[in-house]
Tab-separated table of N, CA and C in Angstrom:
chain	number	residue	atom	x	y	z
A	1	UNK	N	-4.518	-15.813	-19.495
A	1	UNK	CA	-4.089	-15.761	-18.111
A	1	UNK	C	-3.583	-14.365	-17.808
A	2	UNK	N	-3.832	-13.901	-16.581
A	2	UNK	CA	-3.379	-12.565	-16.177
A	2	UNK	C	-1.896	-12.594	-15.850
A	3	UNK	N	-1.202	-11.509	-16.172
A	3	UNK	CA	0.242	-11.442	-15.953
A	3	UNK	C	0.611	-11.458	-14.479
A	4	UNK	N	-0.242	-10.881	-13.618
A	4	UNK	CA	0.080	-10.818	-12.191
A	4	UNK	C	-0.332	-12.089	-11.443
A	5	UNK	N	-0.944	-13.025	-12.154
A	5	UNK	CA	-1.375	-14.285	-11.545
A	5	UNK	C	-0.176	-15.223	-11.393
A	6	UNK	N	0.022	-15.805	-10.195
A	6	UNK	CA	1.181	-16.688	-9.997
A	6	UNK	C	1.098	-17.954	-10.852
A	7	UNK	N	2.267	-18.478	-11.194
A	7	UNK	CA	2.359	-19.709	-11.979
A	7	UNK	C	2.371	-20.917	-11.055
A	8	UNK	N	1.607	-21.933	-11.402
A	8	UNK	CA	1.697	-23.214	-10.702
A	8	UNK	C	2.890	-23.968	-11.283
A	9	UNK	N	3.236	-25.095	-10.685
A	9	UNK	CA	4.347	-25.887	-11.212
A	9	UNK	C	4.045	-26.339	-12.638
A	10	UNK	N	2.814	-26.746	-12.895
A	10	UNK	CA	2.426	-27.173	-14.241
A	10	UNK	C	2.528	-26.006	-15.227
A	11	UNK	N	2.047	-24.818	-14.809
A	11	UNK	CA	2.168	-23.629	-15.660
A	11	UNK	C	3.635	-23.349	-15.974
A	12	UNK	N	4.479	-23.438	-14.953
A	12	UNK	CA	5.918	-23.205	-15.093
A	12	UNK	C	6.503	-24.136	-16.144
A	13	UNK	N	6.156	-25.420	-16.051
A	13	UNK	CA	6.670	-26.405	-17.005
A	13	UNK	C	6.152	-26.126	-18.416
A	14	UNK	N	4.879	-25.756	-18.519
A	14	UNK	CA	4.298	-25.466	-19.832
A	14	UNK	C	4.922	-24.228	-20.470
A	15	UNK	N	5.215	-23.214	-19.663
A	15	UNK	CA	5.851	-22.004	-20.186
A	15	UNK	C	7.233	-22.333	-20.729
A	16	UNK	N	7.987	-23.145	-19.998
A	16	UNK	CA	9.364	-23.447	-20.391
A	16	UNK	C	9.468	-24.223	-21.694
A	17	UNK	N	8.461	-25.023	-22.021
A	17	UNK	CA	8.541	-25.826	-23.250
A	17	UNK	C	7.954	-25.112	-24.471
A	18	UNK	N	7.458	-23.897	-24.280
A	18	UNK	CA	7.011	-23.116	-25.433
A	18	UNK	C	8.242	-22.780	-26.273
A	19	UNK	N	8.166	-22.959	-27.590
A	19	UNK	CA	9.346	-22.765	-28.452
A	19	UNK	C	10.051	-21.419	-28.261
A	20	UNK	N	9.273	-20.334	-28.144
A	20	UNK	CA	9.890	-19.009	-27.991
A	20	UNK	C	10.660	-18.916	-26.677
A	21	UNK	N	10.066	-19.423	-25.608
A	21	UNK	CA	10.696	-19.368	-24.287
A	21	UNK	C	11.916	-20.279	-24.251
A	22	UNK	N	11.786	-21.477	-24.802
A	22	UNK	CA	12.913	-22.418	-24.820
A	22	UNK	C	14.091	-21.833	-25.590
A	23	UNK	N	13.811	-21.197	-26.720
A	23	UNK	CA	14.873	-20.575	-27.518
A	23	UNK	C	15.539	-19.446	-26.740
A	24	UNK	N	14.740	-18.612	-26.098
A	24	UNK	CA	15.275	-17.507	-25.302
A	24	UNK	C	16.153	-18.029	-24.163
A	25	UNK	N	15.697	-19.078	-23.496
A	25	UNK	CA	16.477	-19.673	-22.404
A	25	UNK	C	17.814	-20.195	-22.920
A	26	UNK	N	17.780	-20.873	-24.040
A	26	UNK	CA	19.019	-21.412	-24.613
A	26	UNK	C	19.972	-20.296	-25.015
A	27	UNK	N	19.432	-19.179	-25.492
A	27	UNK	CA	20.273	-18.048	-25.893
A	27	UNK	C	21.024	-17.438	-24.717
A	28	UNK	N	20.434	-17.508	-23.513
A	28	UNK	CA	21.116	-16.954	-22.334
A	28	UNK	C	21.898	-18.023	-21.579
A	29	UNK	N	21.986	-19.243	-22.152
A	29	UNK	CA	22.821	-20.285	-21.556
A	29	UNK	C	22.131	-21.186	-20.557
A	30	UNK	N	20.807	-21.305	-20.653
A	30	UNK	CA	20.046	-22.156	-19.729
A	30	UNK	C	19.611	-23.421	-20.460
A	31	UNK	N	19.853	-24.571	-19.849
A	31	UNK	CA	19.418	-25.853	-20.395
A	31	UNK	C	17.966	-26.067	-19.968
A	32	UNK	N	17.043	-25.940	-20.907
A	32	UNK	CA	15.611	-26.016	-20.609
A	32	UNK	C	15.220	-27.395	-20.091
A	33	UNK	N	15.809	-28.445	-20.635
A	33	UNK	CA	15.482	-29.809	-20.195
A	33	UNK	C	15.810	-29.971	-18.714
A	34	UNK	N	16.980	-29.494	-18.303
A	34	UNK	CA	17.375	-29.573	-16.890
A	34	UNK	C	16.439	-28.728	-16.039
A	35	UNK	N	16.079	-27.560	-16.537
A	35	UNK	CA	15.184	-26.670	-15.804
A	35	UNK	C	13.825	-27.329	-15.564
A	36	UNK	N	13.273	-27.964	-16.586
A	36	UNK	CA	11.988	-28.661	-16.433
A	36	UNK	C	12.145	-29.849	-15.481
A	37	UNK	N	13.239	-30.602	-15.625
A	37	UNK	CA	13.478	-31.745	-14.737
A	37	UNK	C	13.605	-31.321	-13.278
A	38	UNK	N	14.122	-30.129	-13.047
A	38	UNK	CA	14.338	-29.656	-11.681
A	38	UNK	C	13.159	-28.865	-11.134
A	39	UNK	N	12.041	-28.850	-11.845
A	39	UNK	CA	10.913	-28.014	-11.428
A	39	UNK	C	10.407	-28.368	-10.030
A	40	UNK	N	10.465	-29.641	-9.641
A	40	UNK	CA	10.043	-30.011	-8.282
A	40	UNK	C	10.911	-29.318	-7.245
A	41	UNK	N	12.214	-29.390	-7.436
A	41	UNK	CA	13.157	-28.781	-6.499
A	41	UNK	C	13.023	-27.266	-6.520
A	42	UNK	N	12.879	-26.700	-7.706
A	42	UNK	CA	12.745	-25.251	-7.837
A	42	UNK	C	11.497	-24.774	-7.113
A	43	UNK	N	10.391	-25.458	-7.313
A	43	UNK	CA	9.155	-25.025	-6.668
A	43	UNK	C	9.204	-25.228	-5.165
A	44	UNK	N	9.896	-26.234	-4.711
A	44	UNK	CA	10.013	-26.444	-3.268
A	44	UNK	C	10.758	-25.289	-2.612
A	45	UNK	N	11.766	-24.755	-3.284
A	45	UNK	CA	12.549	-23.684	-2.680
A	45	UNK	C	11.949	-22.296	-2.930
A	46	UNK	N	11.328	-22.074	-4.084
A	46	UNK	CA	10.794	-20.751	-4.415
A	46	UNK	C	9.379	-20.565	-3.892
A	47	UNK	N	8.559	-21.588	-3.988
A	47	UNK	CA	7.138	-21.499	-3.651
A	47	UNK	C	6.877	-22.124	-2.285
A	48	UNK	N	7.473	-21.561	-1.243
A	48	UNK	CA	7.366	-22.133	0.103
A	48	UNK	C	5.941	-22.086	0.660
A	49	UNK	N	5.170	-21.079	0.275
A	49	UNK	CA	3.811	-20.936	0.805
A	49	UNK	C	2.761	-21.651	-0.036
A	50	UNK	N	3.145	-22.220	-1.161
A	50	UNK	CA	2.189	-22.925	-2.013
A	50	UNK	C	1.296	-21.997	-2.815
A	51	UNK	N	1.700	-20.753	-2.976
A	51	UNK	CA	0.887	-19.774	-3.689
A	51	UNK	C	1.217	-19.679	-5.171
A	52	UNK	N	2.251	-20.363	-5.612
A	52	UNK	CA	2.676	-20.263	-7.000
A	52	UNK	C	3.890	-19.356	-7.113
A	53	UNK	N	4.380	-19.213	-8.337
A	53	UNK	CA	5.578	-18.415	-8.596
A	53	UNK	C	5.195	-17.207	-9.443
A	54	UNK	N	5.620	-16.019	-9.015
A	54	UNK	CA	5.330	-14.835	-9.819
A	54	UNK	C	6.346	-14.717	-10.952
A	55	UNK	N	6.077	-13.803	-11.878
A	55	UNK	CA	6.931	-13.664	-13.062
A	55	UNK	C	8.355	-13.276	-12.677
A	56	UNK	N	8.482	-12.409	-11.697
A	56	UNK	CA	9.805	-11.970	-11.241
A	56	UNK	C	10.634	-13.157	-10.748
A	57	UNK	N	10.013	-14.043	-9.985
A	57	UNK	CA	10.710	-15.239	-9.495
A	57	UNK	C	11.076	-16.167	-10.647
A	58	UNK	N	10.194	-16.272	-11.637
A	58	UNK	CA	10.470	-17.105	-12.811
A	58	UNK	C	11.730	-16.620	-13.526
A	59	UNK	N	11.808	-15.316	-13.762
A	59	UNK	CA	12.978	-14.751	-14.441
A	59	UNK	C	14.229	-14.985	-13.603
A	60	UNK	N	14.135	-14.768	-12.290
A	60	UNK	CA	15.282	-14.978	-11.402
A	60	UNK	C	15.759	-16.427	-11.445
A	61	UNK	N	14.827	-17.369	-11.395
A	61	UNK	CA	15.183	-18.789	-11.445
A	61	UNK	C	15.876	-19.116	-12.763
A	62	UNK	N	15.306	-18.647	-13.859
A	62	UNK	CA	15.883	-18.940	-15.178
A	62	UNK	C	17.295	-18.373	-15.278
A	63	UNK	N	17.479	-17.141	-14.868
A	63	UNK	CA	18.806	-16.527	-14.965
A	63	UNK	C	19.810	-17.184	-14.019
A	64	UNK	N	19.348	-17.648	-12.873
A	64	UNK	CA	20.246	-18.329	-11.929
A	64	UNK	C	20.657	-19.713	-12.417
A	65	UNK	N	19.929	-20.256	-13.389
A	65	UNK	CA	20.224	-21.599	-13.898
A	65	UNK	C	21.187	-21.578	-15.087
A	66	UNK	N	21.747	-20.410	-15.390
A	66	UNK	CA	22.715	-20.344	-16.489
A	66	UNK	C	23.950	-21.152	-16.121
A	67	UNK	N	24.455	-21.883	-17.102
A	67	UNK	CA	25.612	-22.745	-16.879
A	67	UNK	C	26.879	-22.000	-16.516
A	68	UNK	N	26.930	-20.713	-16.813
A	68	UNK	CA	28.136	-19.934	-16.523
A	68	UNK	C	28.155	-19.383	-15.106
A	69	UNK	N	27.056	-19.502	-14.373
A	69	UNK	CA	27.002	-18.990	-13.001
A	69	UNK	C	27.775	-19.898	-12.060
A	70	UNK	N	28.676	-19.333	-11.249
A	70	UNK	CA	29.372	-20.165	-10.259
A	70	UNK	C	28.437	-20.491	-9.096
A	71	UNK	N	28.635	-21.644	-8.486
A	71	UNK	CA	27.841	-22.019	-7.315
A	71	UNK	C	28.311	-21.198	-6.120
A	72	UNK	N	27.364	-20.712	-5.338
A	72	UNK	CA	27.691	-19.939	-4.143
A	72	UNK	C	27.417	-20.784	-2.907
A	73	UNK	N	27.876	-20.292	-1.768
A	73	UNK	CA	27.592	-20.973	-0.499
A	73	UNK	C	26.084	-21.048	-0.297
A	74	UNK	N	25.380	-19.987	-0.661
A	74	UNK	CA	23.919	-19.966	-0.548
A	74	UNK	C	23.305	-21.087	-1.387
A	75	UNK	N	23.819	-21.292	-2.605
A	75	UNK	CA	23.319	-22.361	-3.479
A	75	UNK	C	23.523	-23.728	-2.845
A	76	UNK	N	24.705	-23.937	-2.285
A	76	UNK	CA	25.019	-25.227	-1.659
A	76	UNK	C	24.122	-25.453	-0.445
A	77	UNK	N	23.932	-24.414	0.372
A	77	UNK	CA	23.061	-24.538	1.547
A	77	UNK	C	21.630	-24.855	1.124
A	78	UNK	N	21.169	-24.223	0.061
A	78	UNK	CA	19.812	-24.474	-0.433
A	78	UNK	C	19.679	-25.912	-0.917
A	79	UNK	N	20.686	-26.407	-1.617
A	79	UNK	CA	20.662	-27.794	-2.082
A	79	UNK	C	20.650	-28.765	-0.902
A	80	UNK	N	21.433	-28.465	0.124
A	80	UNK	CA	21.431	-29.321	1.316
A	80	UNK	C	20.058	-29.339	1.975
A	81	UNK	N	19.412	-28.176	2.046
A	81	UNK	CA	18.078	-28.096	2.642
A	81	UNK	C	17.091	-28.949	1.850
A	82	UNK	N	17.155	-28.849	0.534
A	82	UNK	CA	16.252	-29.621	-0.323
A	82	UNK	C	16.526	-31.114	-0.174
A	83	UNK	N	17.800	-31.493	-0.159
A	83	UNK	CA	18.160	-32.910	-0.013
A	83	UNK	C	17.684	-33.447	1.329
A	84	UNK	N	17.879	-32.675	2.402
A	84	UNK	CA	17.407	-33.107	3.729
A	84	UNK	C	15.898	-33.314	3.720
A	85	UNK	N	15.191	-32.402	3.089
A	85	UNK	CA	13.738	-32.518	3.013
A	85	UNK	C	13.322	-33.771	2.246
A	86	UNK	N	13.986	-34.039	1.127
A	86	UNK	CA	13.671	-35.234	0.337
A	86	UNK	C	13.978	-36.512	1.117
A	87	UNK	N	15.099	-36.525	1.836
A	87	UNK	CA	15.463	-37.698	2.636
A	87	UNK	C	14.445	-37.905	3.752
A	88	UNK	N	14.043	-36.819	4.428
A	88	UNK	CA	13.053	-36.941	5.500
A	88	UNK	C	11.718	-37.453	4.975
A	89	UNK	N	11.283	-36.939	3.824
A	89	UNK	CA	10.030	-37.415	3.228
A	89	UNK	C	10.126	-38.891	2.868
A	90	UNK	N	11.247	-39.281	2.298
A	90	UNK	CA	11.456	-40.681	1.922
A	90	UNK	C	11.471	-41.577	3.151
A	91	UNK	N	12.151	-41.124	4.192
A	91	UNK	CA	12.232	-41.891	5.435
A	91	UNK	C	10.844	-42.057	6.056
A	92	UNK	N	10.066	-40.996	6.073
A	92	UNK	CA	8.720	-41.070	6.639
A	92	UNK	C	7.848	-42.043	5.843
A	93	UNK	N	7.953	-42.002	4.526
A	93	UNK	CA	7.181	-42.920	3.687
A	93	UNK	C	7.582	-44.364	3.903
A	94	UNK	N	8.883	-44.605	4.005
A	94	UNK	CA	9.381	-45.964	4.233
A	94	UNK	C	8.933	-46.479	5.589
A	95	UNK	N	9.040	-45.645	6.619
A	95	UNK	CA	8.619	-46.047	7.961
A	95	UNK	C	7.129	-46.377	7.987
A	96	UNK	N	6.335	-45.592	7.287
A	96	UNK	CA	4.899	-45.842	7.223
A	96	UNK	C	4.605	-47.189	6.562
A	97	UNK	N	5.291	-47.492	5.469
A	97	UNK	CA	5.091	-48.775	4.784
A	97	UNK	C	5.513	-49.940	5.673
A	98	UNK	N	6.631	-49.801	6.356
A	98	UNK	CA	7.107	-50.871	7.244
A	98	UNK	C	6.121	-51.088	8.381
A	99	UNK	N	5.620	-50.006	8.958
A	99	UNK	CA	4.653	-50.114	10.056
A	99	UNK	C	3.386	-50.821	9.593
A	100	UNK	N	2.882	-50.458	8.419
A	100	UNK	CA	1.688	-51.134	7.890
A	100	UNK	C	1.970	-52.615	7.652
A	101	UNK	N	3.161	-52.929	7.154
A	101	UNK	CA	3.535	-54.326	6.924
A	101	UNK	C	3.581	-55.115	8.219
A	102	UNK	N	4.176	-54.536	9.257
A	102	UNK	CA	4.236	-55.212	10.556
A	102	UNK	C	2.841	-55.400	11.150
A	103	UNK	N	1.991	-54.392	11.007
A	103	UNK	CA	0.617	-54.516	11.505
A	103	UNK	C	-0.106	-55.662	10.803
A	104	UNK	N	0.065	-55.763	9.502
A	104	UNK	CA	-0.562	-56.839	8.730
A	104	UNK	C	-0.026	-58.200	9.186
A	105	UNK	N	1.286	-58.305	9.329
A	105	UNK	CA	1.887	-59.569	9.777
A	105	UNK	C	1.412	-59.943	11.174
A	106	UNK	N	1.284	-58.969	12.047
A	106	UNK	CA	0.817	-59.229	13.410
A	106	UNK	C	-0.607	-59.794	13.395
A	107	UNK	N	-1.468	-59.208	12.571
A	107	UNK	CA	-2.840	-59.726	12.473
A	107	UNK	C	-2.847	-61.150	11.926
A	108	UNK	N	-2.035	-61.399	10.912
A	108	UNK	CA	-1.945	-62.742	10.333
A	108	UNK	C	-1.439	-63.750	11.369
A	109	UNK	N	-0.449	-63.350	12.156
A	109	UNK	CA	0.094	-64.255	13.182
A	109	UNK	C	-0.950	-64.557	14.248
A	110	UNK	N	-1.782	-63.564	14.597
A	110	UNK	CA	-2.841	-63.803	15.576
A	110	UNK	C	-3.852	-64.810	15.040
A	111	UNK	N	-4.174	-64.722	13.764
A	111	UNK	CA	-5.099	-65.679	13.149
A	111	UNK	C	-4.495	-67.075	13.195
A	112	UNK	N	-3.236	-67.195	12.810
A	112	UNK	CA	-2.564	-68.501	12.814
A	112	UNK	C	-2.471	-69.044	14.230
A	113	UNK	N	-2.131	-68.181	15.195
A	113	UNK	CA	-2.030	-68.600	16.594
A	113	UNK	C	-3.377	-69.138	17.082
A	114	UNK	N	-4.457	-68.467	16.676
A	114	UNK	CA	-5.788	-68.924	17.064
A	114	UNK	C	-6.125	-70.265	16.444
A	115	UNK	N	-5.697	-70.479	15.212
A	115	UNK	CA	-5.962	-71.749	14.539
A	115	UNK	C	-5.158	-72.871	15.184
A	116	UNK	N	-3.921	-72.601	15.549
A	116	UNK	CA	-3.050	-73.615	16.144
A	116	UNK	C	-3.518	-73.973	17.551
A	117	UNK	N	-4.009	-73.000	18.296
A	117	UNK	CA	-4.421	-73.275	19.676
A	117	UNK	C	-5.758	-73.997	19.745
A	118	UNK	N	-6.419	-74.158	18.624
A	118	UNK	CA	-7.641	-74.942	18.585
A	118	UNK	C	-8.905	-74.128	18.667
A	119	UNK	N	-8.809	-72.817	18.590
A	119	UNK	CA	-10.002	-71.975	18.669
A	119	UNK	C	-10.934	-72.192	17.486
A	120	UNK	N	-10.366	-72.548	16.344
A	120	UNK	CA	-11.167	-72.701	15.137
A	120	UNK	C	-11.403	-74.169	14.767
A	121	UNK	N	-11.213	-75.128	15.717
A	121	UNK	CA	-11.423	-76.544	15.415
A	121	UNK	C	-12.912	-76.820	15.342
A	122	UNK	N	-13.327	-77.583	14.320
A	122	UNK	CA	-14.748	-77.872	14.116
A	122	UNK	C	-15.185	-79.042	14.888
């Protein structure tokens, strides 16, 4: 792979679990397991255009995930943005499922109504 080629989320996860990289991360105080678990959130905030993550961003993310770093107002605002996005996505998915369920029930009720009114009597 070329060094200037952006990393996909899968590439990011694969790089982090390489023994050399995992050891290096642990040496600077980064919990690799947490970093891999948070890859969805990290990619949502870093890779806004869907183009992947460059090496510079990877290093910045890793260094920002050190346990000794204090949380900043910027960090809290970013977390709120991510949480709002996740809640909105969840809400949209739930609403879609409920709407499909109601549509199905409505069709079923129309069939039953037709049977009760005698439309289907032999």
